[in-house]
Amino acid sequence: AWGVLLFVAFLAATGRAARNAHRYAIAPDRLWDSALIGLLGGVLGGRLAYVAQRLSHFAAHPAEILALWTGGMTSFGGFLGGIAAGLWAARRRGLNLADTADLAAVSLPIGYGIGRVGCFLNGCCYGARCDLPWAVHFHPDGVDTGAVHPAQLYSVAASLVLYAVLLRLERRRAFPGQLLLAFAILYGLYRFLVEFVREGATAEVLAAGLTTGQIASLVVSGIGTLFYVRAARRKG
């Protein structure tokens, strides 16, 4: 399910971007080329970051590194790899980088939300124990997690909110790069909060009990805010 929905996420997100490419003076066919390279970069970046977090396991089971169909990626690694690869491809094709980034940013929540549905069906990235009426049981490696938060579905809901906000901002974009920076800020805030109820695929660190995802979220949101404020002041 995860692999299938990753492909569906790519088609839905890129299809949305292609339908709105004319607003940024971008040819849809050139966008598809860049998006495909961005997808490959995202898969590679997300998988490498996931492997890096679990080096001891993959060192003992190296054949599993390429087993992408089983799931196992980090969204931060995927976003960084995908954005970097996609913008590299866009530059090679002579596209304006800021406009391309903004066009892609509005579609990112679409792909992310569909991907999290895949995580839910795959049983990864689940939440912490709870006794709420909507708690779910997952069985990774055949072991019952007990009643846990469906954290993947919380992420789907958050992606809908992110998409609605970015869609509204797109209609009155004030400066190039605004939408990508807004996505970074909002995604960082959402991810910081959802980490409190995540358990599967989450690693704890020693910094005030925060997870690696929460620390990365604060960094991404902070950097995004800094650049957003600077760009808005220049525009003003």
XYZ file of N, CA and C in Angstrom:
708
model
N 0.827 -1.207 0.000
C 0.000 0.000 0.000
C 0.859 1.254 0.000
N 1.970 1.242 0.759
C 2.803 2.434 0.850
C 3.405 2.785 -0.507
N 3.920 1.790 -1.209
C 4.529 2.055 -2.505
C 3.515 2.536 -3.531
N 2.347 1.916 -3.528
C 1.296 2.311 -4.467
C 0.856 3.743 -4.207
N 0.629 4.066 -2.946
C 0.150 5.405 -2.620
C 1.234 6.456 -2.781
N 2.507 6.070 -2.689
C 3.578 7.009 -3.009
C 3.474 7.441 -4.464
N 3.192 6.490 -5.348
C 3.029 6.797 -6.767
C 1.781 7.645 -6.999
N 0.687 7.306 -6.314
C -0.549 8.092 -6.418
C -0.315 9.517 -5.919
N 0.441 9.639 -4.831
C 0.749 10.960 -4.276
C 1.513 11.808 -5.289
N 2.478 11.179 -5.961
C 3.249 11.904 -6.980
C 2.339 12.391 -8.105
N 1.468 11.532 -8.600
C 0.582 11.914 -9.703
C -0.381 13.026 -9.283
N -0.942 12.907 -8.086
C -1.915 13.907 -7.628
C -1.255 15.259 -7.393
N -0.107 15.256 -6.732
C 0.571 16.511 -6.423
C 1.096 17.182 -7.683
N 1.735 16.416 -8.552
C 2.283 16.997 -9.780
C 1.172 17.396 -10.738
N 0.084 16.632 -10.751
C -1.055 16.990 -11.593
C -1.642 18.329 -11.184
N -1.740 18.553 -9.885
C -2.250 19.833 -9.402
C -1.316 20.969 -9.810
N -0.023 20.737 -9.664
C 0.951 21.759 -10.037
C 0.899 22.033 -11.537
N 0.772 20.994 -12.344
C 0.730 21.167 -13.799
C -0.492 21.979 -14.226
N -1.619 21.774 -13.551
C -2.830 22.513 -13.908
C -2.723 23.992 -13.560
N -1.852 24.337 -12.635
C -1.691 25.729 -12.225
C -0.369 26.340 -12.669
N 0.393 25.605 -13.486
C 1.713 26.070 -13.911
C 1.637 27.365 -14.706
N 0.543 27.563 -15.443
C 0.421 28.761 -16.279
C 0.434 30.036 -15.439
N 0.013 29.943 -14.187
C -0.007 31.121 -13.316
C 1.400 31.589 -12.983
N 2.373 30.701 -13.183
C 3.773 31.024 -12.896
C 4.610 31.071 -14.171
N 3.926 31.087 -15.314
C 4.595 31.105 -16.616
C 5.534 29.917 -16.787
N 5.079 28.741 -16.354
C 5.857 27.516 -16.457
C 5.114 26.538 -17.357
N 5.831 25.943 -18.313
C 5.221 24.958 -19.204
C 5.012 23.643 -18.454
N 3.796 23.083 -18.490
C 3.505 21.856 -17.737
C 4.429 20.691 -18.066
N 4.804 20.537 -19.352
C 5.644 19.397 -19.717
C 7.032 19.503 -19.078
N 7.547 20.709 -18.958
C 8.843 20.891 -18.303
C 8.727 20.658 -16.801
N 7.553 20.952 -16.255
C 7.330 20.725 -14.832
C 7.341 19.234 -14.508
N 6.718 18.413 -15.360
C 6.673 16.975 -15.111
C 8.075 16.379 -15.074
N 8.930 16.839 -15.959
C 10.314 16.347 -15.969
C 11.006 16.642 -14.643
N 10.888 17.886 -14.182
C 11.530 18.279 -12.930
C 10.919 17.539 -11.745
N 9.601 17.330 -11.792
C 8.919 16.651 -10.690
C 9.368 15.200 -10.572
N 9.588 14.544 -11.707
C 10.027 13.146 -11.673
C 11.401 13.035 -11.020
N 12.288 13.947 -11.368
C 13.612 13.953 -10.742
C 13.483 14.294 -9.265
N 12.564 15.208 -8.938
C 12.315 15.538 -7.538
C 11.807 14.336 -6.756
N 10.944 13.521 -7.388
C 10.444 12.315 -6.735
C 11.593 11.365 -6.414
N 12.465 11.156 -7.374
C 13.606 10.259 -7.153
C 14.508 10.794 -6.040
N 14.737 12.113 -6.051
C 15.544 12.720 -4.995
C 14.882 12.606 -3.646
N 13.546 12.728 -3.620
C 12.817 12.618 -2.363
C 12.879 11.212 -1.784
N 12.708 10.211 -2.650
C 12.787 8.821 -2.189
C 14.189 8.515 -1.674
N 15.199 8.960 -2.427
C 16.576 8.706 -2.017
C 16.908 9.425 -0.708
N 16.536 10.709 -0.611
C 16.822 11.477 0.600
C 16.094 10.934 1.807
N 14.821 10.585 1.619
C 14.041 10.049 2.727
C 14.559 8.707 3.207
N 14.956 7.858 2.273
C 15.453 6.540 2.659
C 16.822 6.629 3.336
N 17.714 7.459 2.791
C 19.042 7.594 3.385
C 18.959 8.145 4.801
N 18.077 9.112 5.017
C 17.913 9.670 6.362
C 17.367 8.617 7.320
N 16.446 7.780 6.835
C 15.885 6.706 7.654
C 16.955 5.678 8.011
N 17.753 5.314 7.016
C 18.836 4.347 7.248
C 19.851 4.915 8.234
N 20.162 6.219 8.099
C 21.140 6.849 8.986
C 20.688 6.809 10.437
N 19.378 6.869 10.663
C 18.848 6.821 12.024
C 18.912 5.415 12.615
N 19.066 4.410 11.749
C 19.057 3.014 12.205
C 20.240 2.250 11.627
N 21.397 2.836 11.762
C 22.597 2.260 11.162
C 22.909 0.867 11.682
N 22.723 0.657 12.975
C 23.057 -0.648 13.549
C 22.196 -1.753 12.938
N 20.900 -1.464 12.728
C 20.012 -2.466 12.138
C 20.384 -2.754 10.690
N 20.566 -1.693 9.896
C 20.834 -1.889 8.476
C 22.253 -2.397 8.219
N 23.160 -2.149 9.155
C 24.501 -2.724 9.029
C 24.438 -4.238 9.134
N 23.496 -4.720 9.957
C 23.328 -6.161 10.108
C 22.430 -6.757 9.029
N 21.607 -5.913 8.399
C 20.695 -6.380 7.343
C 20.795 -5.456 6.126
N 21.931 -5.407 5.457
C 22.134 -4.456 4.345
C 21.177 -4.653 3.179
N 20.675 -5.871 2.991
C 19.763 -6.117 1.875
C 18.448 -5.358 2.047
N 18.116 -4.982 3.284
C 16.862 -4.277 3.545
C 16.928 -2.796 3.183
N 18.120 -2.286 2.917
C 18.265 -0.863 2.606
C 17.434 -0.485 1.385
N 17.395 -1.361 0.401
C 16.675 -1.070 -0.836
C 15.239 -1.582 -0.831
N 14.777 -2.139 0.285
C 13.416 -2.680 0.360
C 12.413 -1.562 0.619
N 12.268 -0.661 -0.343
C 11.414 0.511 -0.172
C 9.941 0.152 -0.027
N 9.530 -0.988 -0.584
C 8.124 -1.369 -0.539
C 7.644 -1.674 0.880
N 8.568 -1.864 1.800
C 8.195 -2.119 3.190
C 7.983 -0.829 3.965
N 8.209 0.312 3.320
C 8.121 1.590 4.013
C 9.451 1.909 4.664
N 9.497 3.019 5.357
C 10.732 3.393 6.023
C 11.421 4.555 5.356
N 10.908 5.744 5.588
C 11.520 6.973 5.094
C 11.279 8.050 6.140
N 12.095 9.088 6.122
C 11.825 10.243 6.975
C 11.314 11.364 6.082
N 10.277 12.045 6.554
C 9.693 13.105 5.726
C 10.661 14.265 5.542
N 11.454 14.572 6.577
C 12.409 15.670 6.432
C 13.450 15.343 5.363
N 13.981 14.131 5.411
C 14.937 13.724 4.385
C 14.319 13.708 3.011
N 13.049 13.273 2.944
C 12.360 13.248 1.667
C 12.127 14.633 1.103
N 11.694 15.560 1.961
C 11.468 16.924 1.500
C 12.772 17.576 1.036
N 13.822 17.427 1.833
C 15.100 18.033 1.471
C 15.639 17.452 0.177
N 15.610 16.124 0.070
C 16.099 15.483 -1.145
C 15.260 15.822 -2.357
N 13.934 15.828 -2.167
C 13.037 16.116 -3.284
C 13.119 17.555 -3.753
N 13.146 18.492 -2.811
C 13.226 19.905 -3.179
C 14.563 20.209 -3.853
N 15.643 19.671 -3.289
C 16.962 19.920 -3.868
C 17.062 19.358 -5.275
N 16.611 18.114 -5.469
C 16.678 17.488 -6.787
C 15.747 18.180 -7.778
N 14.535 18.521 -7.311
C 13.581 19.178 -8.195
C 14.042 20.553 -8.642
N 14.598 21.338 -7.723
C 15.087 22.666 -8.083
C 16.318 22.579 -8.971
N 17.150 21.570 -8.742
C 18.310 21.362 -9.629
C 17.825 21.092 -11.051
N 16.822 20.225 -11.176
C 16.282 19.911 -12.497
C 15.613 21.138 -13.118
N 14.897 21.906 -12.294
C 14.236 23.109 -12.802
C 15.255 24.112 -13.321
N 16.357 24.254 -12.608
C 17.392 25.184 -13.051
C 18.009 24.722 -14.363
N 18.228 23.428 -14.505
C 18.783 22.876 -15.749
C 17.857 23.148 -16.933
N 16.559 23.284 -16.660
C 15.589 23.520 -17.722
C 15.245 24.997 -17.867
N 15.965 25.846 -17.152
C 15.798 27.277 -17.296
C 14.576 27.853 -16.612
N 14.013 27.144 -15.642
C 12.837 27.637 -14.931
C 13.250 28.561 -13.793
N 12.375 29.517 -13.478
C 12.626 30.397 -12.347
C 12.500 29.591 -11.057
N 13.547 29.571 -10.239
C 13.576 28.698 -9.073
C 12.549 29.088 -8.019
N 12.418 30.380 -7.742
C 11.471 30.819 -6.711
C 10.035 30.504 -7.127
N 9.704 30.757 -8.397
C 8.352 30.458 -8.871
C 8.089 28.956 -8.863
N 9.068 28.181 -9.294
C 8.913 26.728 -9.296
C 8.741 26.193 -7.881
N 9.508 26.737 -6.940
C 9.404 26.309 -5.538
C 8.029 26.626 -4.974
N 7.501 27.802 -5.280
C 6.180 28.174 -4.779
C 5.085 27.305 -5.390
N 5.208 27.037 -6.681
C 4.226 26.177 -7.341
C 4.235 24.786 -6.709
N 5.420 24.270 -6.449
C 5.534 22.940 -5.851
C 5.051 22.933 -4.408
N 5.290 24.025 -3.680
C 4.962 24.068 -2.251
C 3.482 23.837 -1.988
N 2.626 24.378 -2.850
C 1.185 24.219 -2.646
C 0.767 22.765 -2.836
N 1.513 22.045 -3.678
C 1.180 20.645 -3.943
C 1.785 19.686 -2.931
N 2.796 20.119 -2.204
C 3.462 19.223 -1.253
C 2.504 18.619 -0.222
N 1.585 19.400 0.369
C 0.667 18.788 1.335
C -0.215 17.708 0.724
N -0.536 17.832 -0.564
C -1.350 16.804 -1.223
C -0.596 15.481 -1.243
N 0.640 15.535 -1.727
C 1.444 14.325 -1.778
C 1.723 13.766 -0.394
N 1.984 14.649 0.550
C 2.295 14.216 1.910
C 1.101 13.525 2.552
N -0.077 14.108 2.388
C -1.275 13.520 2.983
C -1.579 12.140 2.430
N -1.473 11.984 1.117
C -1.717 10.675 0.504
C -0.661 9.673 0.962
N 0.569 10.129 1.079
C 1.630 9.248 1.561
C 1.373 8.760 2.969
N 0.816 9.627 3.821
C 0.515 9.218 5.193
C -0.626 8.215 5.257
N -1.540 8.263 4.294
C -2.552 7.206 4.210
C -1.851 5.871 3.960
N -0.826 5.899 3.100
C -0.040 4.693 2.865
C 0.633 4.198 4.131
N 1.133 5.129 4.943
C 1.747 4.749 6.224
C 0.719 4.086 7.135
N -0.502 4.605 7.135
C -1.561 4.032 7.967
C -1.859 2.600 7.538
N -1.987 2.396 6.243
C -2.288 1.054 5.738
C -1.107 0.106 5.929
N 0.101 0.656 5.894
C 1.299 -0.160 6.053
C 1.593 -0.479 7.522
N 1.000 0.311 8.436
C 1.194 0.077 9.861
C 2.462 0.667 10.425
N 3.050 1.652 9.743
C 4.255 2.306 10.257
C 3.900 3.715 10.743
N 4.836 4.351 11.447
C 4.646 5.728 11.916
C 3.392 5.886 12.779
N 3.070 4.850 13.538
C 1.873 4.887 14.379
C 2.118 5.725 15.633
N 1.059 5.921 16.403
C 1.142 6.793 17.560
C 1.413 6.067 18.862
N 1.411 6.839 19.944
C 1.644 6.293 21.275
C 0.358 5.671 21.820
N 0.485 4.917 22.898
C -0.661 4.254 23.507
C -1.719 5.267 23.941
N -2.978 4.900 23.769
C -4.083 5.757 24.218
C -5.321 4.893 24.377
N -6.331 5.435 25.022
C -7.598 4.707 25.192
C -8.757 5.488 24.590
N -8.466 6.280 23.574
C -9.498 7.065 22.915
C -10.373 6.173 22.032
N -11.603 6.603 21.742
C -12.518 5.770 20.940
C -11.986 5.448 19.543
N -11.136 6.317 18.996
C -10.617 6.093 17.637
C -9.221 5.447 17.640
N -8.830 4.898 18.783
C -7.529 4.227 18.844
C -7.505 3.035 17.884
N -6.306 2.717 17.387
C -6.139 1.669 16.379
C -5.063 0.692 16.842
N -5.207 -0.575 16.462
C -4.177 -1.579 16.719
C -3.394 -1.825 15.426
N -2.084 -1.780 15.507
C -1.227 -2.138 14.379
C -0.418 -3.373 14.763
N 0.112 -4.052 13.761
C 0.850 -5.289 14.018
C 2.164 -5.333 13.236
N 3.077 -4.404 13.517
C 4.375 -4.459 12.839
C 5.134 -5.719 13.256
N 5.643 -6.441 12.257
C 6.379 -7.686 12.517
C 5.544 -8.691 13.303
N 4.219 -8.596 13.156
C 3.343 -9.550 13.802
C 3.084 -9.307 15.272
N 3.559 -8.186 15.812
C 3.393 -7.876 17.230
C 2.335 -6.778 17.386
N 1.346 -7.028 18.228
C 0.276 -6.050 18.454
C 0.817 -4.851 19.234
N 0.598 -3.653 18.695
C 1.052 -2.442 19.377
C 0.164 -2.076 20.557
N -1.016 -2.691 20.630
C -2.011 -2.234 21.582
C -2.767 -1.059 20.984
N -3.687 -0.489 21.728
C -4.471 0.646 21.248
C -3.595 1.899 21.211
N -3.420 2.462 20.031
C -2.532 3.619 19.866
C -3.213 4.711 19.055
N -2.654 5.904 19.140
C -3.118 7.020 18.313
C -2.894 6.699 16.829
N -3.900 6.952 15.968
C -3.661 6.853 14.527
C -2.939 8.119 14.054
N -1.680 8.247 14.454
C -0.933 9.473 14.176
C -0.849 9.769 12.688
N -0.873 8.721 11.866
C -0.817 8.933 10.416
C -2.029 9.732 9.928
N -3.189 9.451 10.519
C -4.398 10.171 10.117
C -4.409 11.596 10.654
N -3.766 11.819 11.798
C -3.597 13.197 12.269
C -2.775 13.980 11.232
N -1.788 13.310 10.672
C -0.950 13.958 9.654
C -1.748 14.259 8.392
N -2.647 13.362 8.034
C -3.516 13.599 6.874
C -4.367 14.840 7.113
N -4.949 14.951 8.314
C -5.768 16.122 8.647
C -4.928 17.389 8.598
N -3.710 17.325 9.125
C -2.826 18.494 9.105
C -2.478 18.888 7.676
N -2.299 17.902 6.809
C -1.958 18.215 5.419
C -3.102 18.956 4.727
N -4.335 18.642 5.087
C -5.479 19.356 4.522
C -5.489 20.813 4.967
N -5.153 21.037 6.237
C -5.082 22.402 6.751
C -3.960 23.161 6.053
N -2.786 22.538 5.920
C -1.657 23.180 5.242
C -2.031 23.548 3.809
N -2.702 22.629 3.127
C -3.083 22.886 1.736
C -4.046 24.070 1.649
N -5.018 24.133 2.559
C -5.989 25.229 2.544
C -5.307 26.572 2.779
N -4.367 26.614 3.724
C -3.663 27.862 4.021
C -2.807 28.293 2.835
N -2.058 27.353 2.267
C -1.183 27.684 1.138
C -1.991 28.079 -0.092
N -3.138 27.450 -0.293
C -3.996 27.800 -1.416
C -4.474 29.242 -1.287
N -4.794 29.636 -0.085
C -5.239 31.021 0.151
C -4.080 32.002 -0.070
N -2.900 31.637 0.415
C -1.737 32.507 0.220
C -1.360 32.621 -1.252
N -1.559 31.539 -1.996
C -1.191 31.554 -3.409
C -1.961 32.619 -4.180
N -3.186 32.859 -3.788
C -4.031 33.811 -4.508
C -3.570 35.254 -4.332
N -2.772 35.493 -3.287
C -2.268 36.855 -3.060
C -0.789 36.807 -2.666
N -0.041 36.033 -3.429
C 1.386 35.876 -3.147
C 2.079 37.223 -3.200
N 2.805 37.554 -2.129
C 3.416 38.871 -2.000
C 4.833 38.926 -2.545
N 5.565 37.804 -2.496
C 6.943 37.806 -2.980
C 7.342 36.388 -3.384
N 8.267 36.256 -4.318
C 8.727 34.926 -4.742
C 9.343 34.161 -3.575
N 8.994 32.910 -3.474
C 9.502 32.077 -2.394
C 8.605 32.063 -1.172
N 7.569 32.886 -1.154
C 6.702 33.001 0.016
C 6.031 31.677 0.369
N 5.549 30.960 -0.638
C 4.780 29.750 -0.370
C 5.658 28.617 0.156
N 6.867 28.498 -0.373
C 7.770 27.464 0.134
C 8.170 27.759 1.574
N 8.441 29.028 1.877
C 8.798 29.401 3.240
C 7.615 29.193 4.187
N 6.411 29.524 3.726
C 5.223 29.313 4.553
C 5.026 27.824 4.822
N 5.264 27.011 3.802
C 5.154 25.563 4.004
C 6.154 25.079 5.055
N 7.394 25.556 4.973
C 8.420 25.147 5.932
C 8.016 25.520 7.353
N 7.494 26.721 7.531
C 7.081 27.184 8.865
C 5.940 26.333 9.404
N 4.905 26.150 8.591
C 3.716 25.425 9.039
C 3.989 23.945 9.239
N 4.772 23.365 8.327
C 5.091 21.948 8.469
C 5.904 21.708 9.741
N 6.853 22.602 10.014
C 7.654 22.466 11.225
C 6.801 22.523 12.477
N 5.829 23.447 12.508
C 4.952 23.562 13.672
C 4.080 22.324 13.844
N 3.489 21.861 12.725
C 2.651 20.660 12.804
C 3.459 19.460 13.266
N 4.644 19.279 12.682
C 5.436 18.087 13.005
C 5.905 18.111 14.465
N 6.226 19.291 14.961
C 6.626 19.400 16.362
C 5.500 18.918 17.273
N 4.268 19.303 16.966
C 3.128 18.944 17.804
C 2.767 17.463 17.681
N 2.740 16.937 16.466
C 2.309 15.551 16.290
C 3.314 14.572 16.879
N 4.570 15.001 17.021
C 5.578 14.116 17.605
C 5.257 13.746 19.047
N 4.454 14.546 19.726
C 4.091 14.237 21.106
C 3.240 12.971 21.202
N 2.551 12.615 20.113
C 1.709 11.418 20.149
C 2.191 10.344 19.178
N 3.377 10.539 18.613
C 3.952 9.523 17.719
C 4.843 8.575 18.517
N 4.930 7.353 18.025
C 5.829 6.388 18.646
C 6.581 5.599 17.592
N 5.859 5.001 16.636
C 6.515 4.246 15.584
C 7.366 5.137 14.716
N 8.577 4.709 14.401
C 9.514 5.440 13.547
C 9.947 6.760 14.155
N 9.905 6.867 15.476
C 10.341 8.074 16.156
C 11.481 7.733 17.104
N 12.542 8.539 17.076
C 13.705 8.281 17.924
C 13.844 9.377 18.970
N 14.064 9.000 20.206
C 14.246 9.966 21.284
C 15.700 10.451 21.321
N 15.873 11.651 21.802
C 17.220 12.201 21.981
C 17.321 12.739 23.402
N 18.484 13.211 23.742
C 18.712 13.646 25.119
C 18.402 15.118 25.358
N 18.026 15.843 24.343
C 17.786 17.272 24.485
C 16.377 17.522 25.015
N 16.262 17.641 26.333
C 14.991 17.954 27.002
C 13.897 16.945 26.662
N 14.285 15.720 26.316
C 13.312 14.686 25.998
C 12.653 14.842 24.648
N 13.116 15.778 23.833
C 12.536 15.988 22.513
C 13.048 14.927 21.547
N 12.235 14.611 20.555
C 12.642 13.647 19.541
C 13.483 14.339 18.476
N 14.138 13.518 17.674
C 14.908 14.085 16.559
C 13.993 14.856 15.613
N 12.764 14.337 15.428
C 11.805 15.024 14.570
C 11.423 16.387 15.111
N 11.271 16.505 16.414
C 10.909 17.790 17.008
C 12.048 18.802 16.901
N 13.263 18.342 17.106
C 14.404 19.245 16.971
C 14.525 19.729 15.531
N 14.378 18.804 14.581
C 14.422 19.189 13.170
C 13.284 20.135 12.829
N 12.109 19.904 13.431
C 10.950 20.766 13.183
C 11.217 22.195 13.627
N 11.798 22.340 14.819
C 12.107 23.671 15.323
C 13.119 24.379 14.436
N 14.105 23.641 13.961
C 15.124 24.232 13.085
C 14.500 24.690 11.769
N 13.722 23.819 11.151
C 13.091 24.140 9.863
C 12.129 25.315 10.008
N 11.278 25.273 11.027
C 10.316 26.352 11.227
C 11.019 27.664 11.557
N 12.080 27.595 12.367
C 12.823 28.803 12.722
C 13.516 29.426 11.530
N 14.187 28.613 10.724
C 14.864 29.128 9.526
C 13.843 29.696 8.549
N 12.727 28.978 8.387
C 11.680 29.467 7.491
C 11.122 30.806 7.935
N 10.913 30.962 9.238
C 10.403 32.229 9.773
C 11.390 33.363 9.549
N 12.664 33.089 9.788
C 13.701 34.102 9.596
C 13.717 34.623 8.162
N 13.739 33.708 7.204
C 13.784 34.118 5.804
C 12.466 34.747 5.353
N 11.358 34.282 5.906
C 10.054 34.850 5.546
C 9.976 36.313 5.979
N 10.379 36.581 7.218
C 10.326 37.952 7.732
C 11.255 38.850 6.936
N 12.448 38.373 6.626
C 13.403 39.177 5.845
C 12.860 39.489 4.474
N 12.289 38.487 3.817
C 11.753 38.704 2.466
C 10.556 39.642 2.489
N 9.692 39.509 3.513
C 8.527 40.375 3.606
C 8.940 41.822 3.845
N 9.979 42.047 4.651
C 10.453 43.402 4.904
C 11.042 44.032 3.646
N 11.774 43.227 2.886
C 12.325 43.752 1.633
C 11.209 44.140 0.676
N 10.177 43.311 0.640
C 9.054 43.610 -0.239
C 8.343 44.879 0.213
N 8.222 45.041 1.550
C 7.545 46.214 2.075
C 8.356 47.473 1.874
